[in-house]
Structure formats: C-alpha cells, structure tokens
Short mmCIF file of C-alpha atoms in Angstrom, two decimals:
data_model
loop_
_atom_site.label_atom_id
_atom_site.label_comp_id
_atom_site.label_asym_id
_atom_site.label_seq_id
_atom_site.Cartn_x
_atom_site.Cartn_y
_atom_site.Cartn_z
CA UNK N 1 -8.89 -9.48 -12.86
CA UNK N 2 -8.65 -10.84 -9.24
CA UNK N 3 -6.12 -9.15 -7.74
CA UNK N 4 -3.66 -12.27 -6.74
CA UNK N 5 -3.47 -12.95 -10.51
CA UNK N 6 -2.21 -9.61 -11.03
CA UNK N 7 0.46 -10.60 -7.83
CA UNK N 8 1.25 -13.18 -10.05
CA UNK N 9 1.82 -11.90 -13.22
CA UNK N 10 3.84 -9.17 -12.14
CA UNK N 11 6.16 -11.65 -10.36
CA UNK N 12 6.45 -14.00 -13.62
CA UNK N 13 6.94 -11.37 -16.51
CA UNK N 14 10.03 -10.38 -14.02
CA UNK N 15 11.28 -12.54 -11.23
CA UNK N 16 14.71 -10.93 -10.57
CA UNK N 17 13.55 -7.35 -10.12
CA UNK N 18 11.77 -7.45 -6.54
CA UNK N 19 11.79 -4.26 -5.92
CA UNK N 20 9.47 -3.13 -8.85
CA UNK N 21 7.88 -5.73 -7.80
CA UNK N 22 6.80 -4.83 -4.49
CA UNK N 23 6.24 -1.34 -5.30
CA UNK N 24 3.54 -2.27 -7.77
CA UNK N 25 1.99 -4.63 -5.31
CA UNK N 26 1.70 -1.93 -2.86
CA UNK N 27 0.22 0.10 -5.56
CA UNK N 28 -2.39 -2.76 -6.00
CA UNK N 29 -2.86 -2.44 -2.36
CA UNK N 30 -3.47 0.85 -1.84
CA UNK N 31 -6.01 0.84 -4.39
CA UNK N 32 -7.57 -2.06 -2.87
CA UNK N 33 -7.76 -0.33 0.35
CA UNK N 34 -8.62 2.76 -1.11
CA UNK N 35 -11.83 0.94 -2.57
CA UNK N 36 -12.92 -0.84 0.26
CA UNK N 37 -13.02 3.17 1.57
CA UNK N 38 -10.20 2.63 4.33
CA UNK N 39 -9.09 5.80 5.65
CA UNK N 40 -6.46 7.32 8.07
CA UNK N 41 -6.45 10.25 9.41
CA UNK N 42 -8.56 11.91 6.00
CA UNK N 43 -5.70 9.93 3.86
CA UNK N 44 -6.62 8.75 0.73
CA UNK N 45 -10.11 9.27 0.03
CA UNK N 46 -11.03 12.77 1.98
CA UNK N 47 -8.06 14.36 0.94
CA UNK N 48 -8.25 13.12 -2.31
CA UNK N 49 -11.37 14.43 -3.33
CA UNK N 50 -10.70 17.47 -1.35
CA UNK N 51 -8.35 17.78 -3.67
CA UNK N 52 -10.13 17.17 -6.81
CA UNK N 53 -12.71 19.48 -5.78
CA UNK N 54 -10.34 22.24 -5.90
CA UNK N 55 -7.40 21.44 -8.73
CA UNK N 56 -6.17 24.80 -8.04
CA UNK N 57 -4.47 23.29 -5.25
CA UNK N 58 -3.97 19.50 -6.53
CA UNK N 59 -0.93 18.49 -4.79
CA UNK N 60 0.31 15.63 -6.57
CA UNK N 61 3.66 15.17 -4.89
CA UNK N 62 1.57 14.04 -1.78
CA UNK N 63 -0.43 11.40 -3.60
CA UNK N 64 2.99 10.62 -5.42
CA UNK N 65 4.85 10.23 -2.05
CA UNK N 66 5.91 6.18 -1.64
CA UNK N 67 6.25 6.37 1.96
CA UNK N 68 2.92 7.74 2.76
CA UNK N 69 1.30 5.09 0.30
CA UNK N 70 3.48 2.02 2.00
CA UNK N 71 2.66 3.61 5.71
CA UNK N 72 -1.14 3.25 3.90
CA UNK N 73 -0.89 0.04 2.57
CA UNK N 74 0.90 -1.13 6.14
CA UNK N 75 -2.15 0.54 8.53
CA UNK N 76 -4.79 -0.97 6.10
CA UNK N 77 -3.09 -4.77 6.47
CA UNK N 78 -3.43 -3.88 10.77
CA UNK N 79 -6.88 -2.85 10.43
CA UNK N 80 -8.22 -5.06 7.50
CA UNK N 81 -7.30 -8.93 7.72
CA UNK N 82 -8.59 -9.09 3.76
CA UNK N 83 -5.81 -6.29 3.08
CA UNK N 84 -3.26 -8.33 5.56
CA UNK N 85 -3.48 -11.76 3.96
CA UNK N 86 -3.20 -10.32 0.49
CA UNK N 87 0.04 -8.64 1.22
CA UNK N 88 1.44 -12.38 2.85
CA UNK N 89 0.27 -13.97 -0.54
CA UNK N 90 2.58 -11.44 -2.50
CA UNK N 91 5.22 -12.01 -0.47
CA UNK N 92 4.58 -15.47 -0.63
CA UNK N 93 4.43 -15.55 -4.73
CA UNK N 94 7.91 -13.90 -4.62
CA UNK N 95 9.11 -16.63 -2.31
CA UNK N 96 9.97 -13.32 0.23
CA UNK N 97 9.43 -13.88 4.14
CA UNK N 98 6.20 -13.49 4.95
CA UNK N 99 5.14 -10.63 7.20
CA UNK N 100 3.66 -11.42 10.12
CA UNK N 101 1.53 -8.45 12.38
CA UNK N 102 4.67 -7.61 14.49
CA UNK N 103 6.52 -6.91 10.87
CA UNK N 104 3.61 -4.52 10.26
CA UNK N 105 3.13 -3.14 13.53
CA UNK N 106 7.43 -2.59 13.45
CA UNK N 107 7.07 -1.09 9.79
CA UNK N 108 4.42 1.46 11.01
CA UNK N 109 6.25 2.84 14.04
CA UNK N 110 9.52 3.03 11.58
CA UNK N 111 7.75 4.87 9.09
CA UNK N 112 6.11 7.16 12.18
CA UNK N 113 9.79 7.77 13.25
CA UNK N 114 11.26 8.93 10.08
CA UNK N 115 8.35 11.14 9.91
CA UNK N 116 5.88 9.80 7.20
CA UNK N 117 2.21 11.22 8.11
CA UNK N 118 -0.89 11.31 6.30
#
C-alpha cells in the first residue's frame, strides 16, 4: 500500500488523536528510510543487524527509544527530499503546519541538545 494512503487512513479512522497519529507516521518513516538503506552514524541498519547477529545482546530499548527514531526520521527528511516531502504531506493530511527545512534543521539540534544520539 503506498505509503500516503496509509498517512491517510491513519488520520481518518482517528482525526482527534494527533499524537498517535504522528507517532505512527514517524514509524512509517523510519521504515521508509530504513529501506531506502539511510544510515547515521551505524543507526538503524548496522546496528540493527549487529544486533541480530548476536541476540545475546539484542538491546531492544534502543530500537524502542522514540527520540532516537524521530532524530532518525528528522536527519533522513535533511538528507533525502523523497523522505522530506512525505513528512510535509502527513502534516498536511492532518491539516498541521507544515515543516519547512529550518523546522527540521531546529528539531535536530533540539534533539542533539537534550542528548538523543544514535
């Protein structure tokens, strides 16, 4: 299902709740990114099947962690237009203000400063 459907959808089945909203779409995101085999600093691919290679030491609260997947989600829309102009299309489905590349060059640093790394 193309992927902007799927923005869709989630909006429609429940309009009032943006916040699960936009967590899912970042979800979407970061598997879109993760597919196109976008990568920061060994974050999500390396580390993941570093990871998977050795499920000894499988640390799922680091793949769980929301802030590290939005920090991914924001670096992928700076380096990948595809990845930028989807996120402006979910905002724009949810009637939000669209983000422009100052909003994700801001959201990057903020996430930097409250310590979020890959």
């Amino acid at each position: 299902m193309n992927i902007e459907i799927l923005f869709q959808k989630l909006f429609y089945d429940e309009p009032q709740n943006i916040d699960y909203y936009l967590e899912s779409v970042f979800g979407l995101l970061h598997d879109e990114a993760s597919k196109r085999g976008i990568e920061f600093e060994g974050y999500f691919i390396t580390k993941w099947t570093d990871s998977a290679n050795t499920i000894i030491n499988f640390d799922e609260e680091y793949f769980s962690n929301l802030d590290r997947r939005n920090l991914y989600v924001y670096k992928a829309s700076a380096s990948d237009p595809e990845i930028f102009t989807l996120l402006q299309k979910a905002y724009k489905i949810a009637k939000l203000r669209v983000p422009q590349i100052n909003d994700i060059h801001r959201e990057i640093f903020e996430h930097g400063e409250k310590g979020v790394k890959f």
